[in-house]
């Protein structure tokens, strides 16, 4: 179990074990000093985002991801997708939806809570069940 806190300063919720996600591959989107990418955003990826990420040099499909998968995303990559959407380079589905209860508070260093809330999904348990 993680001792990290989510964006609401409550205990971080387990996000996904199918596929096993997180920098530490323990199902949590918590980070540490070795995680230079800050894999703190609990995102539900779309095919459009996966295409975008691959074009940026990070082919998440190689890790077995498909549209609808739950994955701990690099804070910067999520923010880049948001900026691409704002610049009309991505459609609205290109920005992964976010499970705020499973997103570590460190994401707030780069992304305001209000922005994450605009893309939030209802927290519905581990693996979306």
mmCIF file with all atom_site columns, C-alpha atoms in Angstrom:
data_model
loop_
_atom_site.group_PDB
_atom_site.id
_atom_site.type_symbol
_atom_site.label_atom_id
_atom_site.label_alt_id
_atom_site.label_comp_id
_atom_site.label_asym_id
_atom_site.label_entity_id
_atom_site.label_seq_id
_atom_site.pdbx_PDB_ins_code
_atom_site.Cartn_x
_atom_site.Cartn_y
_atom_site.Cartn_z
_atom_site.occupancy
_atom_site.B_iso_or_equiv
_atom_site.pdbx_formal_charge
_atom_site.auth_seq_id
_atom_site.auth_comp_id
_atom_site.auth_asym_id
_atom_site.auth_atom_id
_atom_site.pdbx_PDB_model_num
ATOM 1   C CA . UNK A 1 1   ? 0.000   0.000  0.000   1.00 0.00 ? 1   UNK A CA 1
ATOM 2   C CA . UNK A 1 2   ? 1.234   3.477  -0.866  1.00 0.00 ? 2   UNK A CA 1
ATOM 3   C CA . UNK A 1 3   ? 1.623   6.192  1.759   1.00 0.00 ? 3   UNK A CA 1
ATOM 4   C CA . UNK A 1 4   ? 1.415   8.897  -0.921  1.00 0.00 ? 4   UNK A CA 1
ATOM 5   C CA . UNK A 1 5   ? -1.419  11.418 -1.038  1.00 0.00 ? 5   UNK A CA 1
ATOM 6   C CA . UNK A 1 6   ? -3.739  12.264 -3.908  1.00 0.00 ? 6   UNK A CA 1
ATOM 7   C CA . UNK A 1 7   ? -4.619  15.736 -5.195  1.00 0.00 ? 7   UNK A CA 1
ATOM 8   C CA . UNK A 1 8   ? -7.147  16.095 -2.355  1.00 0.00 ? 8   UNK A CA 1
ATOM 9   C CA . UNK A 1 9   ? -4.434  15.278 0.242   1.00 0.00 ? 9   UNK A CA 1
ATOM 10  C CA . UNK A 1 10  ? -6.115  11.949 1.029   1.00 0.00 ? 10  UNK A CA 1
ATOM 11  C CA . UNK A 1 11  ? -4.518  8.491  0.742   1.00 0.00 ? 11  UNK A CA 1
ATOM 12  C CA . UNK A 1 12  ? -3.721  7.644  -2.859  1.00 0.00 ? 12  UNK A CA 1
ATOM 13  C CA . UNK A 1 13  ? -6.106  5.080  -4.323  1.00 0.00 ? 13  UNK A CA 1
ATOM 14  C CA . UNK A 1 14  ? -4.907  1.941  -6.103  1.00 0.00 ? 14  UNK A CA 1
ATOM 15  C CA . UNK A 1 15  ? -5.400  2.664  -9.812  1.00 0.00 ? 15  UNK A CA 1
ATOM 16  C CA . UNK A 1 16  ? -4.784  -0.408 -11.948 1.00 0.00 ? 16  UNK A CA 1
ATOM 17  C CA . UNK A 1 17  ? -3.389  -3.901 -11.706 1.00 0.00 ? 17  UNK A CA 1
ATOM 18  C CA . UNK A 1 18  ? -4.578  -4.973 -15.188 1.00 0.00 ? 18  UNK A CA 1
ATOM 19  C CA . UNK A 1 19  ? -2.351  -3.749 -16.671 1.00 0.00 ? 19  UNK A CA 1
ATOM 20  C CA . UNK A 1 20  ? -0.039  -3.296 -13.698 1.00 0.00 ? 20  UNK A CA 1
ATOM 21  C CA . UNK A 1 21  ? 0.819   0.369  -13.786 1.00 0.00 ? 21  UNK A CA 1
ATOM 22  C CA . UNK A 1 22  ? 2.874   2.952  -11.955 1.00 0.00 ? 22  UNK A CA 1
ATOM 23  C CA . UNK A 1 23  ? 6.550   3.789  -12.026 1.00 0.00 ? 23  UNK A CA 1
ATOM 24  C CA . UNK A 1 24  ? 7.081   1.085  -9.399  1.00 0.00 ? 24  UNK A CA 1
ATOM 25  C CA . UNK A 1 25  ? 4.626   -1.308 -11.133 1.00 0.00 ? 25  UNK A CA 1
ATOM 26  C CA . UNK A 1 26  ? 2.566   -1.655 -7.974  1.00 0.00 ? 26  UNK A CA 1
ATOM 27  C CA . UNK A 1 27  ? -0.722  -0.270 -9.304  1.00 0.00 ? 27  UNK A CA 1
ATOM 28  C CA . UNK A 1 28  ? -0.304  3.189  -7.749  1.00 0.00 ? 28  UNK A CA 1
ATOM 29  C CA . UNK A 1 29  ? 0.531   6.466  -9.489  1.00 0.00 ? 29  UNK A CA 1
ATOM 30  C CA . UNK A 1 30  ? 3.041   7.494  -6.852  1.00 0.00 ? 30  UNK A CA 1
ATOM 31  C CA . UNK A 1 31  ? 6.483   8.829  -7.584  1.00 0.00 ? 31  UNK A CA 1
ATOM 32  C CA . UNK A 1 32  ? 9.884   9.046  -5.983  1.00 0.00 ? 32  UNK A CA 1
ATOM 33  C CA . UNK A 1 33  ? 13.352  10.437 -6.558  1.00 0.00 ? 33  UNK A CA 1
ATOM 34  C CA . UNK A 1 34  ? 14.118  7.904  -9.305  1.00 0.00 ? 34  UNK A CA 1
ATOM 35  C CA . UNK A 1 35  ? 10.989  8.819  -11.300 1.00 0.00 ? 35  UNK A CA 1
ATOM 36  C CA . UNK A 1 36  ? 12.256  11.695 -13.426 1.00 0.00 ? 36  UNK A CA 1
ATOM 37  C CA . UNK A 1 37  ? 9.086   11.551 -15.553 1.00 0.00 ? 37  UNK A CA 1
ATOM 38  C CA . UNK A 1 38  ? 6.807   12.027 -12.532 1.00 0.00 ? 38  UNK A CA 1
ATOM 39  C CA . UNK A 1 39  ? 4.286   9.276  -13.405 1.00 0.00 ? 39  UNK A CA 1
ATOM 40  C CA . UNK A 1 40  ? 1.656   10.872 -11.153 1.00 0.00 ? 40  UNK A CA 1
ATOM 41  C CA . UNK A 1 41  ? -1.395  11.326 -13.398 1.00 0.00 ? 41  UNK A CA 1
ATOM 42  C CA . UNK A 1 42  ? -3.892  8.452  -13.246 1.00 0.00 ? 42  UNK A CA 1
ATOM 43  C CA . UNK A 1 43  ? -5.101  8.592  -16.825 1.00 0.00 ? 43  UNK A CA 1
ATOM 44  C CA . UNK A 1 44  ? -7.506  6.583  -18.931 1.00 0.00 ? 44  UNK A CA 1
ATOM 45  C CA . UNK A 1 45  ? -5.921  6.607  -22.363 1.00 0.00 ? 45  UNK A CA 1
ATOM 46  C CA . UNK A 1 46  ? -7.670  6.803  -25.715 1.00 0.00 ? 46  UNK A CA 1
ATOM 47  C CA . UNK A 1 47  ? -6.456  5.595  -29.095 1.00 0.00 ? 47  UNK A CA 1
ATOM 48  C CA . UNK A 1 48  ? -6.010  9.247  -30.057 1.00 0.00 ? 48  UNK A CA 1
ATOM 49  C CA . UNK A 1 49  ? -3.723  9.829  -27.059 1.00 0.00 ? 49  UNK A CA 1
ATOM 50  C CA . UNK A 1 50  ? -1.769  6.642  -27.795 1.00 0.00 ? 50  UNK A CA 1
ATOM 51  C CA . UNK A 1 51  ? -1.174  7.858  -31.371 1.00 0.00 ? 51  UNK A CA 1
ATOM 52  C CA . UNK A 1 52  ? -0.086  11.266 -30.057 1.00 0.00 ? 52  UNK A CA 1
ATOM 53  C CA . UNK A 1 53  ? 2.249   9.766  -27.469 1.00 0.00 ? 53  UNK A CA 1
ATOM 54  C CA . UNK A 1 54  ? 3.868   7.521  -30.094 1.00 0.00 ? 54  UNK A CA 1
ATOM 55  C CA . UNK A 1 55  ? 4.499   10.561 -32.307 1.00 0.00 ? 55  UNK A CA 1
ATOM 56  C CA . UNK A 1 56  ? 6.254   12.165 -29.326 1.00 0.00 ? 56  UNK A CA 1
ATOM 57  C CA . UNK A 1 57  ? 8.547   9.137  -29.074 1.00 0.00 ? 57  UNK A CA 1
ATOM 58  C CA . UNK A 1 58  ? 6.759   7.140  -26.376 1.00 0.00 ? 58  UNK A CA 1
ATOM 59  C CA . UNK A 1 59  ? 4.913   4.189  -27.913 1.00 0.00 ? 59  UNK A CA 1
ATOM 60  C CA . UNK A 1 60  ? 2.722   3.006  -25.041 1.00 0.00 ? 60  UNK A CA 1
ATOM 61  C CA . UNK A 1 61  ? 1.180   0.346  -27.277 1.00 0.00 ? 61  UNK A CA 1
ATOM 62  C CA . UNK A 1 62  ? 4.517   -1.483 -27.005 1.00 0.00 ? 62  UNK A CA 1
ATOM 63  C CA . UNK A 1 63  ? 3.685   -1.907 -23.304 1.00 0.00 ? 63  UNK A CA 1
ATOM 64  C CA . UNK A 1 64  ? 0.381   -3.505 -24.344 1.00 0.00 ? 64  UNK A CA 1
ATOM 65  C CA . UNK A 1 65  ? -1.876  -0.472 -23.898 1.00 0.00 ? 65  UNK A CA 1
ATOM 66  C CA . UNK A 1 66  ? -5.038  0.010  -25.926 1.00 0.00 ? 66  UNK A CA 1
ATOM 67  C CA . UNK A 1 67  ? -7.749  2.644  -25.776 1.00 0.00 ? 67  UNK A CA 1
ATOM 68  C CA . UNK A 1 68  ? -9.512  2.518  -22.408 1.00 0.00 ? 68  UNK A CA 1
ATOM 69  C CA . UNK A 1 69  ? -6.504  1.263  -20.449 1.00 0.00 ? 69  UNK A CA 1
ATOM 70  C CA . UNK A 1 70  ? -5.710  2.860  -17.101 1.00 0.00 ? 70  UNK A CA 1
ATOM 71  C CA . UNK A 1 71  ? -2.083  4.004  -16.902 1.00 0.00 ? 71  UNK A CA 1
ATOM 72  C CA . UNK A 1 72  ? 0.036   6.239  -14.689 1.00 0.00 ? 72  UNK A CA 1
ATOM 73  C CA . UNK A 1 73  ? 1.138   8.955  -17.077 1.00 0.00 ? 73  UNK A CA 1
ATOM 74  C CA . UNK A 1 74  ? 4.072   11.332 -16.983 1.00 0.00 ? 74  UNK A CA 1
ATOM 75  C CA . UNK A 1 75  ? 2.765   14.672 -15.796 1.00 0.00 ? 75  UNK A CA 1
ATOM 76  C CA . UNK A 1 76  ? 4.569   16.465 -18.614 1.00 0.00 ? 76  UNK A CA 1
ATOM 77  C CA . UNK A 1 77  ? 3.154   14.160 -21.326 1.00 0.00 ? 77  UNK A CA 1
ATOM 78  C CA . UNK A 1 78  ? -0.407  14.668 -20.030 1.00 0.00 ? 78  UNK A CA 1
ATOM 79  C CA . UNK A 1 79  ? 0.169   18.430 -20.027 1.00 0.00 ? 79  UNK A CA 1
ATOM 80  C CA . UNK A 1 80  ? 1.598   18.271 -23.576 1.00 0.00 ? 80  UNK A CA 1
ATOM 81  C CA . UNK A 1 81  ? -1.571  16.521 -24.725 1.00 0.00 ? 81  UNK A CA 1
ATOM 82  C CA . UNK A 1 82  ? -3.633  19.242 -23.058 1.00 0.00 ? 82  UNK A CA 1
ATOM 83  C CA . UNK A 1 83  ? -1.630  21.936 -24.858 1.00 0.00 ? 83  UNK A CA 1
ATOM 84  C CA . UNK A 1 84  ? -2.012  20.081 -28.179 1.00 0.00 ? 84  UNK A CA 1
ATOM 85  C CA . UNK A 1 85  ? -5.784  19.999 -27.587 1.00 0.00 ? 85  UNK A CA 1
ATOM 86  C CA . UNK A 1 86  ? -5.814  23.717 -26.755 1.00 0.00 ? 86  UNK A CA 1
ATOM 87  C CA . UNK A 1 87  ? -3.900  24.368 -29.996 1.00 0.00 ? 87  UNK A CA 1
ATOM 88  C CA . UNK A 1 88  ? -6.402  22.249 -32.002 1.00 0.00 ? 88  UNK A CA 1
ATOM 89  C CA . UNK A 1 89  ? -3.729  19.621 -32.728 1.00 0.00 ? 89  UNK A CA 1
ATOM 90  C CA . UNK A 1 90  ? -5.709  16.956 -30.825 1.00 0.00 ? 90  UNK A CA 1
ATOM 91  C CA . UNK A 1 91  ? -9.403  16.355 -30.435 1.00 0.00 ? 91  UNK A CA 1
ATOM 92  C CA . UNK A 1 92  ? -11.098 16.373 -27.018 1.00 0.00 ? 92  UNK A CA 1
ATOM 93  C CA . UNK A 1 93  ? -10.542 12.622 -26.631 1.00 0.00 ? 93  UNK A CA 1
ATOM 94  C CA . UNK A 1 94  ? -6.802  13.100 -27.059 1.00 0.00 ? 94  UNK A CA 1
ATOM 95  C CA . UNK A 1 95  ? -6.444  14.288 -23.475 1.00 0.00 ? 95  UNK A CA 1
ATOM 96  C CA . UNK A 1 96  ? -6.682  11.309 -21.112 1.00 0.00 ? 96  UNK A CA 1
ATOM 97  C CA . UNK A 1 97  ? -9.450  11.423 -18.535 1.00 0.00 ? 97  UNK A CA 1
ATOM 98  C CA . UNK A 1 98  ? -8.139  11.542 -14.979 1.00 0.00 ? 98  UNK A CA 1
ATOM 99  C CA . UNK A 1 99  ? -9.023  9.619  -11.816 1.00 0.00 ? 99  UNK A CA 1
ATOM 100 C CA . UNK A 1 100 ? -8.305  12.299 -9.225  1.00 0.00 ? 100 UNK A CA 1
ATOM 101 C CA . UNK A 1 101 ? -8.429  9.902  -6.273  1.00 0.00 ? 101 UNK A CA 1
ATOM 102 C CA . UNK A 1 102 ? -5.557  7.946  -7.850  1.00 0.00 ? 102 UNK A CA 1
ATOM 103 C CA . UNK A 1 103 ? -3.538  10.962 -9.080  1.00 0.00 ? 103 UNK A CA 1
ATOM 104 C CA . UNK A 1 104 ? -0.645  11.833 -6.791  1.00 0.00 ? 104 UNK A CA 1
ATOM 105 C CA . UNK A 1 105 ? -0.501  15.365 -5.423  1.00 0.00 ? 105 UNK A CA 1
ATOM 106 C CA . UNK A 1 106 ? 2.911   15.924 -7.065  1.00 0.00 ? 106 UNK A CA 1
ATOM 107 C CA . UNK A 1 107 ? 1.047   16.387 -10.370 1.00 0.00 ? 107 UNK A CA 1
ATOM 108 C CA . UNK A 1 108 ? -0.160  19.719 -8.993  1.00 0.00 ? 108 UNK A CA 1
ATOM 109 C CA . UNK A 1 109 ? 3.364   21.127 -9.347  1.00 0.00 ? 109 UNK A CA 1
ATOM 110 C CA . UNK A 1 110 ? 2.772   21.174 -13.113 1.00 0.00 ? 110 UNK A CA 1
ATOM 111 C CA . UNK A 1 111 ? -1.009  21.098 -13.564 1.00 0.00 ? 111 UNK A CA 1
ATOM 112 C CA . UNK A 1 112 ? -3.570  23.139 -11.595 1.00 0.00 ? 112 UNK A CA 1
ATOM 113 C CA . UNK A 1 113 ? -6.259  21.121 -9.807  1.00 0.00 ? 113 UNK A CA 1
ATOM 114 C CA . UNK A 1 114 ? -8.982  22.955 -11.731 1.00 0.00 ? 114 UNK A CA 1
ATOM 115 C CA . UNK A 1 115 ? -7.456  21.789 -15.013 1.00 0.00 ? 115 UNK A CA 1
ATOM 116 C CA . UNK A 1 116 ? -7.324  18.175 -13.862 1.00 0.00 ? 116 UNK A CA 1
ATOM 117 C CA . UNK A 1 117 ? -10.912 18.456 -12.621 1.00 0.00 ? 117 UNK A CA 1
ATOM 118 C CA . UNK A 1 118 ? -12.043 19.512 -16.102 1.00 0.00 ? 118 UNK A CA 1
ATOM 119 C CA . UNK A 1 119 ? -10.902 16.087 -17.358 1.00 0.00 ? 119 UNK A CA 1
ATOM 120 C CA . UNK A 1 120 ? -11.912 14.046 -14.322 1.00 0.00 ? 120 UNK A CA 1
ATOM 121 C CA . UNK A 1 121 ? -13.884 10.825 -14.359 1.00 0.00 ? 121 UNK A CA 1
ATOM 122 C CA . UNK A 1 122 ? -15.868 9.409  -11.499 1.00 0.00 ? 122 UNK A CA 1
ATOM 123 C CA . UNK A 1 123 ? -13.642 7.190  -9.422  1.00 0.00 ? 123 UNK A CA 1
ATOM 124 C CA . UNK A 1 124 ? -14.991 3.700  -9.948  1.00 0.00 ? 124 UNK A CA 1
ATOM 125 C CA . UNK A 1 125 ? -12.542 1.373  -8.274  1.00 0.00 ? 125 UNK A CA 1
ATOM 126 C CA . UNK A 1 126 ? -9.433  -0.482 -9.301  1.00 0.00 ? 126 UNK A CA 1
ATOM 127 C CA . UNK A 1 127 ? -9.221  -1.429 -12.983 1.00 0.00 ? 127 UNK A CA 1
ATOM 128 C CA . UNK A 1 128 ? -12.415 0.533  -13.648 1.00 0.00 ? 128 UNK A CA 1
ATOM 129 C CA . UNK A 1 129 ? -14.617 -1.940 -11.782 1.00 0.00 ? 129 UNK A CA 1
#
